[in-house]
PDB file of C-alpha atoms and ligand atoms in Angstrom:
ATOM      1  CA  MET A 133      83.888-110.948  -8.013  1.00  0.00           C
ATOM      2  CA  ARG A 134      82.311-107.989  -6.215  1.00  0.00           C
ATOM      3  CA  HIS A 135      80.507-110.419  -3.885  1.00  0.00           C
ATOM      4  CA  HIS A 136      83.824-111.972  -2.976  1.00  0.00           C
ATOM      5  CA  ILE A 137      85.337-108.615  -2.138  1.00  0.00           C
ATOM      6  CA  VAL A 138      82.370-107.775   0.075  1.00  0.00           C
ATOM      7  CA  ILE A 139      82.553-111.092   1.886  1.00  0.00           C
ATOM      8  CA  ILE A 140      86.273-110.705   2.489  1.00  0.00           C
ATOM      9  CA  ALA A 141      85.692-107.168   3.736  1.00  0.00           C
ATOM     10  CA  VAL A 142      82.953-108.368   6.071  1.00  0.00           C
ATOM     11  CA  LEU A 143      85.109-111.126   7.504  1.00  0.00           C
ATOM     12  CA  PHE A 144      87.941-108.684   8.007  1.00  0.00           C
ATOM     13  CA  MET A 145      85.719-106.139   9.745  1.00  0.00           C
ATOM     14  CA  LEU A 146      83.961-108.739  11.885  1.00  0.00           C
ATOM     15  CA  SER A 147      87.289-109.498  13.518  1.00  0.00           C
ATOM     16  CA  GLY A 148      87.196-105.943  14.904  1.00  0.00           C
ATOM     17  CA  CYS A 149      83.549-106.269  15.952  1.00  0.00           C
ATOM     18  CA  GLN A 150      82.989-102.684  17.015  1.00  0.00           C
ATOM     19  CA  GLU A 151      79.375-101.426  17.087  1.00  0.00           C
ATOM     20  CA  GLN A 152      80.234 -98.764  14.540  1.00  0.00           C
ATOM     21  CA  GLY A 153      81.854-101.359  12.335  1.00  0.00           C
ATOM     22  CA  LYS A 154      78.727-103.556  12.355  1.00  0.00           C
ATOM     23  CA  ASN A 155      76.585-100.755  10.925  1.00  0.00           C
ATOM     24  CA  ILE A 156      78.981-100.242   8.078  1.00  0.00           C
ATOM     25  CA  ILE A 157      79.013-103.973   7.362  1.00  0.00           C
ATOM     26  CA  ALA A 158      75.211-104.163   7.293  1.00  0.00           C
ATOM     27  CA  LYS A 159      74.980-101.351   4.760  1.00  0.00           C
ATOM     28  CA  GLU A 160      77.637-102.892   2.608  1.00  0.00           C
ATOM     29  CA  ILE A 161      75.871-106.267   2.485  1.00  0.00           C
ATOM     30  CA  VAL A 162      72.442-104.786   1.770  1.00  0.00           C
ATOM     31  CA  SER A 163      73.710-102.548  -0.977  1.00  0.00           C
ATOM     32  CA  ASP A 164      75.265-105.551  -2.663  1.00  0.00           C
ATOM     33  CA  LEU A 165      72.015-107.535  -2.906  1.00  0.00           C
ATOM     34  CA  GLU A 166      70.024-107.079  -6.060  1.00  0.00           C
ATOM     35  CA  GLY A 167      66.396-106.129  -5.617  1.00  0.00           C
ATOM     36  CA  ILE A 168      66.584-104.548  -2.199  1.00  0.00           C
ATOM     37  CA  SER A 169      69.669-102.509  -2.913  1.00  0.00           C
ATOM     38  CA  GLN A 170      67.762 -99.251  -3.256  1.00  0.00           C
ATOM     39  CA  LYS A 171      65.403 -99.629  -0.293  1.00  0.00           C
ATOM     40  CA  TYR A 172      67.786 -98.997   2.585  1.00  0.00           C
ATOM     41  CA  VAL A 173      70.293 -96.479   1.324  1.00  0.00           C
ATOM     42  CA  GLY A 174      70.995 -92.943   2.425  1.00  0.00           C
ATOM     43  CA  GLU A 175      71.097 -91.580   5.933  1.00  0.00           C
ATOM     44  CA  GLU A 176      70.251 -94.139   8.610  1.00  0.00           C
ATOM     45  CA  PRO A 177      66.968 -93.116  10.363  1.00  0.00           C
ATOM     46  CA  THR A 178      67.472 -91.944  13.914  1.00  0.00           C
ATOM     47  CA  THR A 179      63.897 -92.238  15.301  1.00  0.00           C
ATOM     48  CA  PRO A 180      61.464 -95.215  15.459  1.00  0.00           C
ATOM     49  CA  GLU A 181      58.794 -93.170  13.634  1.00  0.00           C
ATOM     50  CA  ALA A 182      61.023 -92.701  10.614  1.00  0.00           C
ATOM     51  CA  THR A 183      60.708 -96.400   9.744  1.00  0.00           C
ATOM     52  CA  GLU A 184      56.952 -96.802  10.443  1.00  0.00           C
ATOM     53  CA  THR A 185      54.495 -97.056   7.524  1.00  0.00           C
ATOM     54  CA  TYR A 186      50.694 -96.598   7.570  1.00  0.00           C
ATOM     55  CA  GLU A 187      49.814 -97.516   3.997  1.00  0.00           C
ATOM     56  CA  PRO A 188      48.760 -99.740   2.401  1.00  0.00           C
ATOM     57  CA  ILE A 189      46.204-100.862   4.961  1.00  0.00           C
ATOM     58  CA  PRO A 190      45.653-104.659   4.852  1.00  0.00           C
ATOM     59  CA  PRO A 191      42.041-105.617   4.059  1.00  0.00           C
ATOM     60  CA  LYS A 192      40.058-106.974   6.986  1.00  0.00           C
ATOM     61  CA  ILE A 193      39.149-110.632   6.564  1.00  0.00           C
ATOM     62  CA  PHE A 194      36.345-112.299   8.476  1.00  0.00           C
ATOM     63  CA  LEU A 195      36.014-116.014   9.097  1.00  0.00           C
ATOM     64  CA  ASN A 196      32.723-117.857   8.890  1.00  0.00           C
ATOM     65  CA  ASP A 197      31.700-120.630  11.277  1.00  0.00           C
ATOM     66  CA  ASN A 198      33.753-123.095   9.242  1.00  0.00           C
ATOM     67  CA  TYR A 199      36.849-120.847   9.349  1.00  0.00           C
ATOM     68  CA  VAL A 200      36.536-119.949   5.671  1.00  0.00           C
ATOM     69  CA  PRO A 201      37.954-116.472   4.963  1.00  0.00           C
ATOM     70  CA  SER A 202      35.441-113.942   3.678  1.00  0.00           C
ATOM     71  CA  ASP A 203      37.417-113.301   0.485  1.00  0.00           C
ATOM     72  CA  ALA A 204      37.727-117.006  -0.423  1.00  0.00           C
ATOM     73  CA  ILE A 205      36.101-118.771  -3.358  1.00  0.00           C
ATOM     74  CA  VAL A 206      34.392-121.833  -1.922  1.00  0.00           C
ATOM     75  CA  LEU A 207      34.859-124.851  -4.201  1.00  0.00           C
ATOM     76  CA  PHE A 208      33.219-127.429  -1.974  1.00  0.00           C
ATOM     77  CA  ASP A 209      31.332-126.985   1.284  1.00  0.00           C
ATOM     78  CA  GLY A 210      29.396-130.239   1.333  1.00  0.00           C
ATOM     79  CA  SER A 211      26.318-128.975  -0.432  1.00  0.00           C
ATOM     80  CA  GLY A 212      27.108-130.258  -3.928  1.00  0.00           C
ATOM     81  CA  LEU A 213      29.507-130.429  -6.830  1.00  0.00           C
ATOM     82  CA  GLU A 214      28.338-127.378  -8.774  1.00  0.00           C
ATOM     83  CA  GLU A 215      31.907-126.097  -9.049  1.00  0.00           C
ATOM     84  CA  TRP A 216      33.219-129.369 -10.522  1.00  0.00           C
ATOM     85  CA  VAL A 217      33.085-131.227 -13.840  1.00  0.00           C
ATOM     86  CA  TYR A 218      34.738-134.324 -15.241  1.00  0.00           C
ATOM     87  CA  VAL A 219      38.044-133.733 -17.019  1.00  0.00           C
ATOM     88  CA  SER A 220      37.161-136.185 -19.763  1.00  0.00           C
ATOM     89  CA  ASP A 221      34.101-134.466 -21.199  1.00  0.00           C
ATOM     90  CA  SER A 222      33.335-131.463 -18.943  1.00  0.00           C
ATOM     91  CA  SER A 223      30.058-133.076 -17.838  1.00  0.00           C
ATOM     92  CA  ALA A 224      28.788-132.582 -14.274  1.00  0.00           C
ATOM     93  CA  ALA A 225      30.973-134.338 -11.694  1.00  0.00           C
ATOM     94  CA  GLN A 226      29.309-137.382 -10.150  1.00  0.00           C
ATOM     95  CA  TRP A 227      31.655-138.209  -7.286  1.00  0.00           C
ATOM     96  CA  HIS A 228      29.854-139.273  -4.098  1.00  0.00           C
ATOM     97  CA  VAL A 229      28.555-136.406  -1.951  1.00  0.00           C
ATOM     98  CA  MET A 230      28.295-137.764   1.573  1.00  0.00           C
ATOM     99  CA  GLU A 231      25.950-136.819   4.400  1.00  0.00           C
ATOM    100  CA  ASP A 232      28.842-135.657   6.591  1.00  0.00           C
ATOM    101  CA  GLY A 233      29.668-132.797   4.219  1.00  0.00           C
ATOM    102  CA  SER A 234      32.452-134.551   2.356  1.00  0.00           C
ATOM    103  CA  MET A 235      32.782-135.948  -1.138  1.00  0.00           C
ATOM    104  CA  MET A 236      34.460-139.211  -2.065  1.00  0.00           C
ATOM    105  CA  VAL A 237      36.185-140.310  -5.249  1.00  0.00           C
ATOM    106  CA  LYS A 238      33.821-142.323  -7.420  1.00  0.00           C
ATOM    107  CA  ASP A 239      36.087-145.148  -8.475  1.00  0.00           C
ATOM    108  CA  LYS A 240      37.002-145.292 -12.158  1.00  0.00           C
ATOM    109  CA  SER A 241      34.602-142.483 -13.057  1.00  0.00           C
ATOM    110  CA  GLY A 242      37.531-140.190 -13.851  1.00  0.00           C
ATOM    111  CA  ASP A 243      39.312-137.094 -12.557  1.00  0.00           C
ATOM    112  CA  ILE A 244      37.287-133.993 -11.827  1.00  0.00           C
ATOM    113  CA  ARG A 245      38.323-130.355 -12.200  1.00  0.00           C
ATOM    114  CA  THR A 246      37.047-126.975 -11.189  1.00  0.00           C
ATOM    115  CA  LYS A 247      35.034-125.001 -13.718  1.00  0.00           C
ATOM    116  CA  ARG A 248      37.056-121.964 -12.715  1.00  0.00           C
ATOM    117  CA  ASN A 249      40.642-121.257 -13.697  1.00  0.00           C
ATOM    118  CA  PHE A 250      43.228-120.194 -11.162  1.00  0.00           C
ATOM    119  CA  GLY A 251      46.671-118.613 -11.184  1.00  0.00           C
ATOM    120  CA  SER A 252      48.614-117.915  -8.002  1.00  0.00           C
ATOM    121  CA  MET A 253      46.596-118.893  -4.981  1.00  0.00           C
ATOM    122  CA  GLN A 254      46.247-120.044  -1.420  1.00  0.00           C
ATOM    123  CA  LEU A 255      44.384-123.363  -1.493  1.00  0.00           C
ATOM    124  CA  HIS A 256      42.877-125.012   1.554  1.00  0.00           C
ATOM    125  CA  ILE A 257      41.731-128.594   1.158  1.00  0.00           C
ATOM    126  CA  GLU A 258      40.943-131.356   3.637  1.00  0.00           C
ATOM    127  CA  TRP A 259      41.195-135.029   2.793  1.00  0.00           C
ATOM    128  CA  LYS A 260      41.206-138.460   4.373  1.00  0.00           C
ATOM    129  CA  SER A 261      42.082-141.971   3.348  1.00  0.00           C
ATOM    130  CA  PRO A 262      39.673-144.740   4.364  1.00  0.00           C
ATOM    131  CA  ALA A 263      40.000-146.396   7.770  1.00  0.00           C
ATOM    132  CA  GLU A 264      39.640-149.773   6.128  1.00  0.00           C
ATOM    133  CA  VAL A 265      43.029-150.262   4.503  1.00  0.00           C
ATOM    134  CA  ILE A 266      43.397-152.143   1.242  1.00  0.00           C
ATOM    135  CA  ASN A 267      46.196-152.328  -1.329  1.00  0.00           C
ATOM    136  CA  GLU A 268      49.875-151.494  -0.987  1.00  0.00           C
ATOM    137  CA  GLY A 269      52.313-148.866  -2.184  1.00  0.00           C
ATOM    138  CA  GLN A 270      51.020-146.420  -4.772  1.00  0.00           C
ATOM    139  CA  SER A 271      47.698-148.241  -4.925  1.00  0.00           C
ATOM    140  CA  ARG A 272      46.714-147.411  -1.344  1.00  0.00           C
ATOM    141  CA  ALA A 273      44.314-144.481  -1.257  1.00  0.00           C
ATOM    142  CA  ASN A 274      46.068-142.678  -4.086  1.00  0.00           C
ATOM    143  CA  SER A 275      44.516-139.429  -5.250  1.00  0.00           C
ATOM    144  CA  GLY A 276      46.114-136.047  -5.785  1.00  0.00           C
ATOM    145  CA  ILE A 277      45.659-132.381  -6.444  1.00  0.00           C
ATOM    146  CA  PHE A 278      46.797-131.256  -9.874  1.00  0.00           C
ATOM    147  CA  ILE A 279      47.307-127.522  -9.554  1.00  0.00           C
ATOM    148  CA  GLN A 280      46.661-125.873 -12.906  1.00  0.00           C
ATOM    149  CA  GLN A 281      46.005-129.440 -14.133  1.00  0.00           C
ATOM    150  CA  ARG A 282      49.770-129.987 -14.303  1.00  0.00           C
ATOM    151  CA  TYR A 283      51.505-129.907 -10.946  1.00  0.00           C
ATOM    152  CA  GLU A 284      50.439-132.828  -8.767  1.00  0.00           C
ATOM    153  CA  ILE A 285      50.590-132.666  -4.990  1.00  0.00           C
ATOM    154  CA  GLN A 286      50.371-136.311  -4.024  1.00  0.00           C
ATOM    155  CA  ILE A 287      47.660-137.623  -1.752  1.00  0.00           C
ATOM    156  CA  MET A 288      47.840-141.200  -0.556  1.00  0.00           C
ATOM    157  CA  ASP A 289      47.900-143.311   2.588  1.00  0.00           C
ATOM    158  CA  ASN A 290      51.558-143.768   3.589  1.00  0.00           C
ATOM    159  CA  ASN A 291      50.822-144.931   7.130  1.00  0.00           C
ATOM    160  CA  ASP A 292      52.959-148.070   7.381  1.00  0.00           C
ATOM    161  CA  ASN A 293      53.041-148.062   3.619  1.00  0.00           C
ATOM    162  CA  ALA A 294      56.361-147.069   2.121  1.00  0.00           C
ATOM    163  CA  THR A 295      56.749-146.110  -1.515  1.00  0.00           C
ATOM    164  CA  TYR A 296      59.256-144.062  -3.496  1.00  0.00           C
ATOM    165  CA  THR A 297      59.665-140.918  -1.438  1.00  0.00           C
ATOM    166  CA  ASN A 298      59.297-138.468  -4.297  1.00  0.00           C
ATOM    167  CA  GLY A 299      55.891-140.029  -4.867  1.00  0.00           C
ATOM    168  CA  GLN A 300      54.660-140.260  -1.283  1.00  0.00           C
ATOM    169  CA  VAL A 301      52.020-138.109   0.353  1.00  0.00           C
ATOM    170  CA  GLY A 302      52.880-134.414   0.141  1.00  0.00           C
ATOM    171  CA  SER A 303      55.412-134.809  -2.623  1.00  0.00           C
ATOM    172  CA  VAL A 304      55.370-132.743  -5.750  1.00  0.00           C
ATOM    173  CA  TYR A 305      55.084-135.945  -7.714  1.00  0.00           C
ATOM    174  CA  LYS A 306      58.466-137.189  -8.978  1.00  0.00           C
ATOM    175  CA  GLN A 307      60.044-133.785  -8.198  1.00  0.00           C
ATOM    176  CA  ALA A 308      60.119-132.956  -4.500  1.00  0.00           C
ATOM    177  CA  VAL A 309      60.294-135.277  -1.511  1.00  0.00           C
ATOM    178  CA  PRO A 310      58.216-133.785   1.326  1.00  0.00           C
ATOM    179  CA  LEU A 311      60.183-132.402   4.270  1.00  0.00           C
ATOM    180  CA  ALA A 312      58.122-134.551   6.652  1.00  0.00           C
ATOM    181  CA  MET A 313      55.407-137.202   6.668  1.00  0.00           C
ATOM    182  CA  ALA A 314      52.665-135.556   8.710  1.00  0.00           C
ATOM    183  CA  SER A 315      49.615-137.689   7.934  1.00  0.00           C
ATOM    184  CA  ALA A 316      46.831-138.357  10.383  1.00  0.00           C
ATOM    185  CA  PRO A 317      46.032-142.046  10.962  1.00  0.00           C
ATOM    186  CA  SER A 318      44.090-143.800   8.210  1.00  0.00           C
ATOM    187  CA  GLY A 319      40.460-142.740   8.377  1.00  0.00           C
ATOM    188  CA  GLU A 320      41.121-139.348   9.996  1.00  0.00           C
ATOM    189  CA  TRP A 321      41.025-135.945   8.340  1.00  0.00           C
ATOM    190  CA  ASN A 322      44.113-134.103   7.105  1.00  0.00           C
ATOM    191  CA  THR A 323      44.507-130.482   6.066  1.00  0.00           C
ATOM    192  CA  PHE A 324      46.644-129.213   3.223  1.00  0.00           C
ATOM    193  CA  ASP A 325      47.310-125.490   3.015  1.00  0.00           C
ATOM    194  CA  ILE A 326      49.034-124.795  -0.261  1.00  0.00           C
ATOM    195  CA  ILE A 327      50.541-121.506  -1.408  1.00  0.00           C
ATOM    196  CA  PHE A 328      51.149-121.653  -5.113  1.00  0.00           C
ATOM    197  CA  GLU A 329      52.903-119.094  -7.265  1.00  0.00           C
ATOM    198  CA  ALA A 330      51.965-119.642 -10.880  1.00  0.00           C
ATOM    199  CA  PRO A 331      54.651-119.772 -13.547  1.00  0.00           C
ATOM    200  CA  GLU A 332      54.953-116.874 -15.958  1.00  0.00           C
ATOM    201  CA  PHE A 333      55.618-117.080 -19.662  1.00  0.00           C
ATOM    202  CA  ASN A 334      56.570-114.639 -22.368  1.00  0.00           C
ATOM    203  CA  GLY A 335      55.069-116.289 -25.414  1.00  0.00           C
ATOM    204  CA  GLU A 336      56.389-119.853 -25.241  1.00  0.00           C
ATOM    205  CA  LYS A 337      59.344-118.908 -23.045  1.00  0.00           C
ATOM    206  CA  LEU A 338      59.337-119.523 -19.297  1.00  0.00           C
ATOM    207  CA  VAL A 339      60.319-116.321 -17.506  1.00  0.00           C
ATOM    208  CA  LYS A 340      59.426-117.343 -13.932  1.00  0.00           C
ATOM    209  CA  PRO A 341      58.953-120.914 -12.677  1.00  0.00           C
ATOM    210  CA  ALA A 342      56.148-121.964 -10.351  1.00  0.00           C
ATOM    211  CA  TYR A 343      56.765-122.254  -6.614  1.00  0.00           C
ATOM    212  CA  VAL A 344      54.845-124.156  -3.999  1.00  0.00           C
ATOM    213  CA  THR A 345      54.751-124.092  -0.218  1.00  0.00           C
ATOM    214  CA  ILE A 346      52.639-126.651   1.663  1.00  0.00           C
ATOM    215  CA  LEU A 347      51.555-127.108   5.264  1.00  0.00           C
ATOM    216  CA  HIS A 348      50.268-130.608   6.045  1.00  0.00           C
ATOM    217  CA  ASN A 349      48.276-130.555   9.271  1.00  0.00           C
ATOM    218  CA  GLY A 350      50.183-127.365  10.072  1.00  0.00           C
ATOM    219  CA  VAL A 351      53.594-128.931   9.388  1.00  0.00           C
ATOM    220  CA  LEU A 352      55.764-127.411   6.670  1.00  0.00           C
ATOM    221  CA  ILE A 353      56.349-130.119   4.077  1.00  0.00           C
ATOM    222  CA  GLN A 354      57.248-128.065   0.985  1.00  0.00           C
ATOM    223  CA  ASN A 355      59.116-124.808   1.426  1.00  0.00           C
ATOM    224  CA  HIS A 356      58.883-122.572  -1.643  1.00  0.00           C
ATOM    225  CA  PHE A 357      59.898-125.436  -3.889  1.00  0.00           C
ATOM    226  CA  GLU A 358      60.703-124.421  -7.448  1.00  0.00           C
ATOM    227  CA  ILE A 359      58.529-126.628  -9.624  1.00  0.00           C
ATOM    228  CA  GLU A 360      60.442-128.081 -12.549  1.00  0.00           C
ATOM    229  CA  GLY A 361      57.592-128.398 -15.025  1.00  0.00           C
ATOM    230  CA  SER A 362      54.446-130.408 -15.617  1.00  0.00           C
ATOM    231  CA  VAL A 363      54.439-133.603 -13.572  1.00  0.00           C
ATOM    232  CA  LYS A 364      55.244-136.696 -15.571  1.00  0.00           C
ATOM    233  CA  HIS A 365      54.631-140.294 -14.532  1.00  0.00           C
ATOM    234  CA  VAL A 366      57.183-141.376 -17.133  1.00  0.00           C
ATOM    235  CA  GLY A 367      59.864-138.994 -18.339  1.00  0.00           C
ATOM    236  CA  TRP A 368      61.264-135.612 -17.279  1.00  0.00           C
ATOM    237  CA  PRO A 369      59.142-132.698 -16.171  1.00  0.00           C
ATOM    238  CA  ILE A 370      58.900-129.943 -18.744  1.00  0.00           C
ATOM    239  CA  TYR A 371      57.228-126.545 -18.866  1.00  0.00           C
ATOM    240  CA  GLU A 372      54.730-125.752 -21.545  1.00  0.00           C
ATOM    241  CA  ALA A 373      53.345-122.231 -21.716  1.00  0.00           C
ATOM    242  CA  HIS A 374      49.887-121.860 -20.199  1.00  0.00           C
ATOM    243  CA  GLY A 375      47.647-119.380 -18.462  1.00  0.00           C
ATOM    244  CA  LYS A 376      45.268-119.772 -15.542  1.00  0.00           C
ATOM    245  CA  ALA A 377      43.888-123.287 -15.323  1.00  0.00           C
ATOM    246  CA  PRO A 378      41.602-125.474 -13.179  1.00  0.00           C
ATOM    247  CA  ILE A 379      42.379-127.456 -10.048  1.00  0.00           C
ATOM    248  CA  GLN A 380      42.041-131.178 -10.763  1.00  0.00           C
ATOM    249  CA  LEU A 381      41.407-134.006  -8.308  1.00  0.00           C
ATOM    250  CA  GLN A 382      42.594-137.471  -9.195  1.00  0.00           C
ATOM    251  CA  ASP A 383      40.644-140.706  -9.465  1.00  0.00           C
ATOM    252  CA  HIS A 384      43.589-143.090  -9.462  1.00  0.00           C
ATOM    253  CA  GLY A 385      41.298-145.961 -10.422  1.00  0.00           C
ATOM    254  CA  ASP A 386      42.140-148.519  -7.762  1.00  0.00           C
ATOM    255  CA  ASN A 387      39.297-148.078  -5.316  1.00  0.00           C
ATOM    256  CA  SER A 388      41.088-145.278  -3.438  1.00  0.00           C
ATOM    257  CA  ARG A 389      37.961-144.109  -1.540  1.00  0.00           C
ATOM    258  CA  VAL A 390      39.762-140.864  -0.701  1.00  0.00           C
ATOM    259  CA  SER A 391      37.406-138.194   0.627  1.00  0.00           C
ATOM    260  CA  TYR A 392      37.610-134.405   0.420  1.00  0.00           C
ATOM    261  CA  ARG A 393      35.882-131.594   2.247  1.00  0.00           C
ATOM    262  CA  ASN A 394      36.059-127.875   2.934  1.00  0.00           C
ATOM    263  CA  ILE A 395      37.857-126.735  -0.224  1.00  0.00           C
ATOM    264  CA  TRP A 396      38.466-123.044  -0.785  1.00  0.00           C
ATOM    265  CA  VAL A 397      40.829-120.764  -2.633  1.00  0.00           C
ATOM    266  CA  ARG A 398      42.088-117.240  -2.104  1.00  0.00           C
ATOM    267  CA  GLU A 399      43.448-115.803  -5.314  1.00  0.00           C
ATOM    268  CA  LEU A 400      46.775-114.046  -4.922  1.00  0.00           C
TER     269      LEU A 400
HETATM  270 MG1   MG B 751      48.204-139.385  -7.133  1.00  0.00          MG
END
C-alpha cells in the first residue's frame, strides 16, 4: 500500500516538474526501497568531494600472455588434465589432449569434473563444435557445463540446427531460453564468460537461489537468471541442499567431438 501512495505522489509531483520537486521525489523513492533505504538519507551533499570514496582499494589484476587474470585458478591450459577426473569413478580423466592446446571429448568415456569444488565464481571457458557436421538436433555436438554438477549451461552446434529453444546452445537446460544465439560457425572457437552466484541453504531449506549471467562471444545471453533448481532431463527442476561442488563437462555419448580450451575460474 505504501508503494502505491509513493507512486501516486510521484506522478502527482511530476506534473509540476520543478527542479526542487524532482529532488524531493528522488528521496522519496529511494527511501521506499528496501536495502538501500539507509544509504542516501540525511542532508544532501553539496560538494563533489562529499560523495567520493577512497576505500576499499580494488586489487590490481595482471593478465598473462593468454589473457588469464593473475588471481584465476587455471583448470585447463593445454598442458594436461591434472585438474580433471571422471565423474563415474574419480579416476584420471582421459579425454583427448590435442597439440593445439585444446582437449576434446572422448566419446562414451563419460563426463569429467574438476577435482576442486567451487561456489560463486566467474568462469571463462572456450569451446568449439567440429567443422565436419554430423547428426541433427540434440545429437549435434552436444556437450555442456554442469556448474556445481547440477546446473547445465548447454553447449551444442545450433548452426542451421534447430531444437527446443530451452535446450539450445546457451540455455540453462530446460529452464532458460538464451537471449540470443551467438555461436561462431561450426569448427570455430566460442567463448563463454559465466558469472554464477551459488545458491545458499539453511540446513535443507533454500534461502537464496542461484543466479547466472552469461556472455557468449561477448553477447549477453543470460542476464542474472534465477536458476530454478537442479537441471532435469525429465521432470521439474528442484533444489537440493549442497555446498561447493565441481564443474562438470558432459560427454553426451553421440560422437560430439566438442573441444575445450583455456578454462579458468575466479572465485567470488
Ligand atoms: Mg548437453
